mmCIF file of C-alpha atoms in Angstrom:
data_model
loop_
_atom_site.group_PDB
_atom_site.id
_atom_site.type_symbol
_atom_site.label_atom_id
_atom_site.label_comp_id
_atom_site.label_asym_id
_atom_site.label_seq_id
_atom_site.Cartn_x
_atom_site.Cartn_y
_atom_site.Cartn_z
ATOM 1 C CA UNK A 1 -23.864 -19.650 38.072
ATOM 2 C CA UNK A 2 -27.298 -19.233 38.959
ATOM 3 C CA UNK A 3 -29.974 -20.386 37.126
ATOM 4 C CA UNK A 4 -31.663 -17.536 36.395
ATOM 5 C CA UNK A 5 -28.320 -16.246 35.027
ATOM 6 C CA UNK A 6 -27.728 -19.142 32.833
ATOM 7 C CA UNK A 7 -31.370 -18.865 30.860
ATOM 8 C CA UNK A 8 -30.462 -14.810 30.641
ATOM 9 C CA UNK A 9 -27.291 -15.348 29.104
ATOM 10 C CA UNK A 10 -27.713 -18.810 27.336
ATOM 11 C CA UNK A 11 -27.083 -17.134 23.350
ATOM 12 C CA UNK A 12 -24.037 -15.322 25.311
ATOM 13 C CA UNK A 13 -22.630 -18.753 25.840
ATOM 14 C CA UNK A 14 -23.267 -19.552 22.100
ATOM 15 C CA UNK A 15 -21.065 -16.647 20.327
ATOM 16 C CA UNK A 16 -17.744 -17.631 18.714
ATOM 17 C CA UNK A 17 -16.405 -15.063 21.096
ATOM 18 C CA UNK A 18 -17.126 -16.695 23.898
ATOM 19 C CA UNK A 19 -16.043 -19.970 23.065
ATOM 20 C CA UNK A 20 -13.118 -18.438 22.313
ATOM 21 C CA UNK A 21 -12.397 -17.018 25.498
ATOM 22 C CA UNK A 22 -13.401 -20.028 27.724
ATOM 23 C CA UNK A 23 -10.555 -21.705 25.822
ATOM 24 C CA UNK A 24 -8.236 -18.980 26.598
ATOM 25 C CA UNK A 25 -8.602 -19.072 29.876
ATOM 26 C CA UNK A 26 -8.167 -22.739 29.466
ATOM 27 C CA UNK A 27 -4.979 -22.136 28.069
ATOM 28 C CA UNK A 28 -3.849 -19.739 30.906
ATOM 29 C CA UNK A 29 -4.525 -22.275 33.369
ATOM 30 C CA UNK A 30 -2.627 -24.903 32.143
ATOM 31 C CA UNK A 31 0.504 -22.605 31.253
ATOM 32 C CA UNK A 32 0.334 -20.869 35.113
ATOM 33 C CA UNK A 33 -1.836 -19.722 38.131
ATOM 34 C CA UNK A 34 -4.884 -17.703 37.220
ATOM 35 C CA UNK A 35 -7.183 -15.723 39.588
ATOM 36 C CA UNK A 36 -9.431 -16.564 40.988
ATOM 37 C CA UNK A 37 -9.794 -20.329 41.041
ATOM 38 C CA UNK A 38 -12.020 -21.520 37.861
ATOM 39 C CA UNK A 39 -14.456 -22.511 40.966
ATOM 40 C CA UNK A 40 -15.125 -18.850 41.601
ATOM 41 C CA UNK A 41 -14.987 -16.882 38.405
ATOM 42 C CA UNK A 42 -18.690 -16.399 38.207
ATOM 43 C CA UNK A 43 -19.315 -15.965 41.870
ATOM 44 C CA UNK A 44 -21.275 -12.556 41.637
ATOM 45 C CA UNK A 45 -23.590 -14.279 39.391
ATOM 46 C CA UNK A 46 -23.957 -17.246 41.682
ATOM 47 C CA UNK A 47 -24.610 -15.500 44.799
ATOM 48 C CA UNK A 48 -26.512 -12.391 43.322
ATOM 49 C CA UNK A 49 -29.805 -13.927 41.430
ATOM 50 C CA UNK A 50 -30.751 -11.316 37.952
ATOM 51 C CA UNK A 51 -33.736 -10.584 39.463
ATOM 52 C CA UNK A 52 -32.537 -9.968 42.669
ATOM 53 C CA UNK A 53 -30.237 -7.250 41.758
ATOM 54 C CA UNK A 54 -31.225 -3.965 42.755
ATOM 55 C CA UNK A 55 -27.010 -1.993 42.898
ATOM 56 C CA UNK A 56 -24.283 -2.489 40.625
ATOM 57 C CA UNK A 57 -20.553 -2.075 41.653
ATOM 58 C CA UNK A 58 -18.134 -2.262 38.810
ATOM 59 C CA UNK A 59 -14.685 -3.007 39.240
ATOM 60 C CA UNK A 60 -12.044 -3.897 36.115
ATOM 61 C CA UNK A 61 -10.045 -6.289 36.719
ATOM 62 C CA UNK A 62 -9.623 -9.255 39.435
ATOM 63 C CA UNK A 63 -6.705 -9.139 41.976
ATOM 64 C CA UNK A 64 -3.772 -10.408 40.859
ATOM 65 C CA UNK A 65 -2.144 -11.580 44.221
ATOM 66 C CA UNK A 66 -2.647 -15.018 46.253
ATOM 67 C CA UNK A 67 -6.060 -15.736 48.221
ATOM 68 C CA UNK A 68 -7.730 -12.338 46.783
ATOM 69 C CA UNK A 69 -9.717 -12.675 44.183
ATOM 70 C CA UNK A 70 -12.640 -14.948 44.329
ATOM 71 C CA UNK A 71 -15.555 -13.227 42.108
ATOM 72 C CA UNK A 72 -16.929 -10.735 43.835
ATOM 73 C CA UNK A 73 -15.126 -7.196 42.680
ATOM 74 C CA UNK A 74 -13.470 -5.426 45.216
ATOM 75 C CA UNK A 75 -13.943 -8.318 47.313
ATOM 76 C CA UNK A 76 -11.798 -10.455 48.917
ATOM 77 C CA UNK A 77 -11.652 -13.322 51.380
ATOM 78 C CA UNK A 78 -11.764 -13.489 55.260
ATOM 79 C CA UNK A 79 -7.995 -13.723 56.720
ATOM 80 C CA UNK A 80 -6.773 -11.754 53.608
ATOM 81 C CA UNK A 81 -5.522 -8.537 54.061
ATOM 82 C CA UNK A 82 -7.774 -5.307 52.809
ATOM 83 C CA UNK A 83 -6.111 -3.834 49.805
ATOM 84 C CA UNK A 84 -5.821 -0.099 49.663
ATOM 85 C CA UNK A 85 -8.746 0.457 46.885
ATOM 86 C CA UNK A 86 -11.724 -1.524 49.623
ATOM 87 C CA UNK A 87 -9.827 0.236 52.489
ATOM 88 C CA UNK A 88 -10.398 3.665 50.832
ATOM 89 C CA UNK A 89 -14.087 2.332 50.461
ATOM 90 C CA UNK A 90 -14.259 1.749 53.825
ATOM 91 C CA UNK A 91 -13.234 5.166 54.764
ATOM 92 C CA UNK A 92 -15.972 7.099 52.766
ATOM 93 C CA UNK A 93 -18.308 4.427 54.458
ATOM 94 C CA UNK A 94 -17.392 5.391 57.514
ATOM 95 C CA UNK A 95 -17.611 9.410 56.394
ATOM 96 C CA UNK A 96 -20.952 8.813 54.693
ATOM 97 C CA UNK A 97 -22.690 6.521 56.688
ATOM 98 C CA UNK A 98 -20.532 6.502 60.074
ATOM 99 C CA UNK A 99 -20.475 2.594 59.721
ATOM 100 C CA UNK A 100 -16.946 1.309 61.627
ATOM 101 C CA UNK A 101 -14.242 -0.328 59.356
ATOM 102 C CA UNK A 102 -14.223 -3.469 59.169
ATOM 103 C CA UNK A 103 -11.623 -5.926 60.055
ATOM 104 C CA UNK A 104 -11.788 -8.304 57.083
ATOM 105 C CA UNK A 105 -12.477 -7.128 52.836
ATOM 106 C CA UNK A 106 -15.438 -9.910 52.563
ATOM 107 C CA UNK A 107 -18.205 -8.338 50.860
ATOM 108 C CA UNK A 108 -20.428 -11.440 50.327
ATOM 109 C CA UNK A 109 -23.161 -9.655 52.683
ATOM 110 C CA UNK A 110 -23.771 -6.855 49.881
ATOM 111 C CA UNK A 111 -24.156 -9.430 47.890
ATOM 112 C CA UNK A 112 -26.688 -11.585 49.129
ATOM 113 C CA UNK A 113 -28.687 -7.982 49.553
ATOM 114 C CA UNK A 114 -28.630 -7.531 45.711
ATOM 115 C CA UNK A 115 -25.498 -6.020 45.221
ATOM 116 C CA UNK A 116 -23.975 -7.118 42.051
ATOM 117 C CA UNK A 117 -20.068 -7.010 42.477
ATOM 118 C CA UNK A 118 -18.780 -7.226 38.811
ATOM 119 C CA UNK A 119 -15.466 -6.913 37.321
ATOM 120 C CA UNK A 120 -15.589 -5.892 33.816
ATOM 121 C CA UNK A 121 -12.705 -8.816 33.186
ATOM 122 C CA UNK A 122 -13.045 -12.123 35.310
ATOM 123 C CA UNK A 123 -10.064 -13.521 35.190
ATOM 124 C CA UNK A 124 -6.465 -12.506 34.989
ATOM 125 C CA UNK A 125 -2.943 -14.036 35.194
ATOM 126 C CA UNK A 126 -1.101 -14.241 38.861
ATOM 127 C CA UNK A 127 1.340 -10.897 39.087
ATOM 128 C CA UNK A 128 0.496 -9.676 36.291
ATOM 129 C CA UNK A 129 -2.749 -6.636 36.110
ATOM 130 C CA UNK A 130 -4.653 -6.793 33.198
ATOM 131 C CA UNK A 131 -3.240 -9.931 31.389
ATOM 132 C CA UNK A 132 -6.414 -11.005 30.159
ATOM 133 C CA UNK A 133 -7.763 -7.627 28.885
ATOM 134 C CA UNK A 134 -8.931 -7.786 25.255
ATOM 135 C CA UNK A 135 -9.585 -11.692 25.043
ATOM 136 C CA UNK A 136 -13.740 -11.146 25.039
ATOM 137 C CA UNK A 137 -14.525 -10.365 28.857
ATOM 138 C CA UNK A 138 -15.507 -7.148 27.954
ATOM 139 C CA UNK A 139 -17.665 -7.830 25.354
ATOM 140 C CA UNK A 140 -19.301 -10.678 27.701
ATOM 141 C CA UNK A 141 -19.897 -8.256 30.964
ATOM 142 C CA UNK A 142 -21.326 -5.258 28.645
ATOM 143 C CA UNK A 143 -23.727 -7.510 27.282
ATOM 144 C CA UNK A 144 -24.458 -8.253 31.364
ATOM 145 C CA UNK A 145 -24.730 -4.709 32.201
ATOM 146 C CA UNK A 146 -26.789 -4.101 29.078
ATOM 147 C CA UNK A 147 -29.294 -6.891 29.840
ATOM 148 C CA UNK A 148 -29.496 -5.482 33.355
ATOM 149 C CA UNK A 149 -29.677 -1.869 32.038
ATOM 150 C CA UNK A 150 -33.324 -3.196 29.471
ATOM 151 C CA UNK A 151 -34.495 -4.879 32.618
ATOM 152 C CA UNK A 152 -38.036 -3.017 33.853
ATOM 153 C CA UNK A 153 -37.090 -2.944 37.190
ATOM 154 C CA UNK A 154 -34.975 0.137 38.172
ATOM 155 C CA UNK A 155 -31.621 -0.087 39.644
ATOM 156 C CA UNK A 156 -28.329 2.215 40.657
ATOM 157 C CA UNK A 157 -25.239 1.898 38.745
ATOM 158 C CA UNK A 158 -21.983 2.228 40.768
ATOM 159 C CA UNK A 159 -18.819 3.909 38.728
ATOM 160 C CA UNK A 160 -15.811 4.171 39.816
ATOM 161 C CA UNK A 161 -12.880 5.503 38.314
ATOM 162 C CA UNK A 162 -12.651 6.505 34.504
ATOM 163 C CA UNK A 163 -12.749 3.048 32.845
ATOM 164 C CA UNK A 164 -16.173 2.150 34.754
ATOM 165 C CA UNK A 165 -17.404 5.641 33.959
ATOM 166 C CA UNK A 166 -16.904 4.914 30.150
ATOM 167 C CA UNK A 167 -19.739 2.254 31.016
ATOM 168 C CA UNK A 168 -22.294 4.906 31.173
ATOM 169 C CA UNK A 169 -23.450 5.384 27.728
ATOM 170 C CA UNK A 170 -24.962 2.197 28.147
ATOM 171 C CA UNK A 171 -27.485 2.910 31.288
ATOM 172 C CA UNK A 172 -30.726 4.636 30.454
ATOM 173 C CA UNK A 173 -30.621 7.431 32.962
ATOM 174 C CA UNK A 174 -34.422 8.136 32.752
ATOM 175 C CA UNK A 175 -34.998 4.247 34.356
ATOM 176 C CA UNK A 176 -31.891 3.936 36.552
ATOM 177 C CA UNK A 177 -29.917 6.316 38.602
ATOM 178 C CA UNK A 178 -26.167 6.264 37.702
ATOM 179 C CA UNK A 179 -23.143 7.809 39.999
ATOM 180 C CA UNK A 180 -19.968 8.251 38.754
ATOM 181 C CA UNK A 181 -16.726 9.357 40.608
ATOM 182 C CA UNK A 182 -12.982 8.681 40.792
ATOM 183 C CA UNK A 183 -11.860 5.742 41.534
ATOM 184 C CA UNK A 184 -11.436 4.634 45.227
ATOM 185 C CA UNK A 185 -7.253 3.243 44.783
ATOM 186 C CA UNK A 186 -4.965 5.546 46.680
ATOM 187 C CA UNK A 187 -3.660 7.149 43.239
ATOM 188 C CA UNK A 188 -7.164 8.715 42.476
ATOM 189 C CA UNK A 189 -9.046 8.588 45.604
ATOM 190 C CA UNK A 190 -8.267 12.138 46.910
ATOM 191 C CA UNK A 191 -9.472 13.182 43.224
ATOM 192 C CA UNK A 192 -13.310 13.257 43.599
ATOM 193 C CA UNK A 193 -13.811 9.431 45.450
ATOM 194 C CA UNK A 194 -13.616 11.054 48.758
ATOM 195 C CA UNK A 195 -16.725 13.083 49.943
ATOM 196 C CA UNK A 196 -18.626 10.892 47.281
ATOM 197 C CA UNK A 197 -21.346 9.349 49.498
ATOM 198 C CA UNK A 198 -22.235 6.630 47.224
ATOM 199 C CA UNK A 199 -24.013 4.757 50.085
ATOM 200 C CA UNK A 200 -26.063 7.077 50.844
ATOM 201 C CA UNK A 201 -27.312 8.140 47.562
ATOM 202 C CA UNK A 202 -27.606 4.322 46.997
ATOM 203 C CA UNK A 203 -30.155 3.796 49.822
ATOM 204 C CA UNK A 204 -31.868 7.026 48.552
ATOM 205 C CA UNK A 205 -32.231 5.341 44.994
ATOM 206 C CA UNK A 206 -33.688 2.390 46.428
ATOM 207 C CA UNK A 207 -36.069 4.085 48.416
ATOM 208 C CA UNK A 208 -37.075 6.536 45.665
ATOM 209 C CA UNK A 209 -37.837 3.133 43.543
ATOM 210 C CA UNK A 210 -39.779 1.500 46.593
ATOM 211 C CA UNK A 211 -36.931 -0.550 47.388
ATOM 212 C CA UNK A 212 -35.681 -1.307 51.468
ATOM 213 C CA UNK A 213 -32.235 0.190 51.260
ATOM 214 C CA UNK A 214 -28.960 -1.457 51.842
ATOM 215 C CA UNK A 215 -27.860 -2.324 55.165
ATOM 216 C CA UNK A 216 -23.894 -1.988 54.036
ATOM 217 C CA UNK A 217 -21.996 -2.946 58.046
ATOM 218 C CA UNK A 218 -20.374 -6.109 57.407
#
């Protein structure tokens, strides 16, 4: 974790809670496979400095399948194949900016550009979605989009789908721009995701708060 993450959230660390949940996850490992690797939980917050963040993606939950999940939500790494919610992403970025698909479902390059790619939980059990819902990463990540959300500096929030929508109450919408649609998975995509152009209105957020805009090819 970065440093400037680790003074931000230092009395996080310090709640029974938390405590709680880092033995958990513990636990978890030593019973099975959990994903990602305890290496690359806290990615996003390594790669993407507090101050640095200028867009939020939020995703729920971490893939559950071998050599996805490694931190970054949505993400996953090169030589894996793209799964159906990030190649529905990469449509409407093709539609809204008329960037080409890519061949590979690394999104480290948003990151590095200030795009914070969290989950709302960080780690869950191989096979099995949502296994680690309701153990305290929920309570950790809203206190990490509420910290972001009393920051001065502006920001756009990215929510997808009807869980990360339920995230709103905590933005102050006079400060930050928020968009909210369906989520991009092939159940819901079709529903409101599609026609979206959350790139787009990204790059006109950041250049409405004096910001250079995203450069989203990867």
């Amino acid at each position: 974790m970065h440093p400037s993450w680790k003074a931000a959230l230092l009395s996080e660390f310090e709640k029974p809670y938390f405590k709680a949940l880092l033995a958990f996850v513990r636990q978890e490992r030593a019973k099975g496979v959990v994903y990602p690797p305890s290496g690359s939980v806290f990615t996003a917050f390594n790669v993407t400095p507090i101050n640095a963040i200028r867009v939020l993606i939020l995703g729920q939950d971490p893939y559950h399948r071998p050599n996805q999940a490694h931190g970054l939500s949505f993400s996953v790494l090169p030589g894996t194949l793209v799964p159906p919610s990030l190649q529905n992403i990469y449509k409407e970025l093709r539609n809204d900016l008329g960037i080409s698909t890519p061949t590979h479902g690394y999104l480290l390059k948003w990151a590095q550009q200030g795009v914070f790619l969290l989950n709302s939980v960080l780690t869950v059990r191989a096979g099995e979605p949502g296994s680690h819902q309701g153990q305290g990463w929920e309570i950790f990540t809203d206190s990490v989009i509420q910290l972001l959300n009393n920051r001065d500096q502006p920001m756009a929030f990215v929510l997808w789908g009807k869980y990360a929508r339920g995230k709103a109450s905590f933005i102050n919408i006079q400060k930050h721009v928020v968009m909210e649609s369906a989520h991009p998975s092939p159940m819901s995509a079709y529903n409101g995701f599609f026609g979206s152009k959350p790139f787009s209105k990204v790059n006109k957020a950041l250049e409405k708060f004096g910001s250079s805009p995203i450069n989203w090819k990867l």
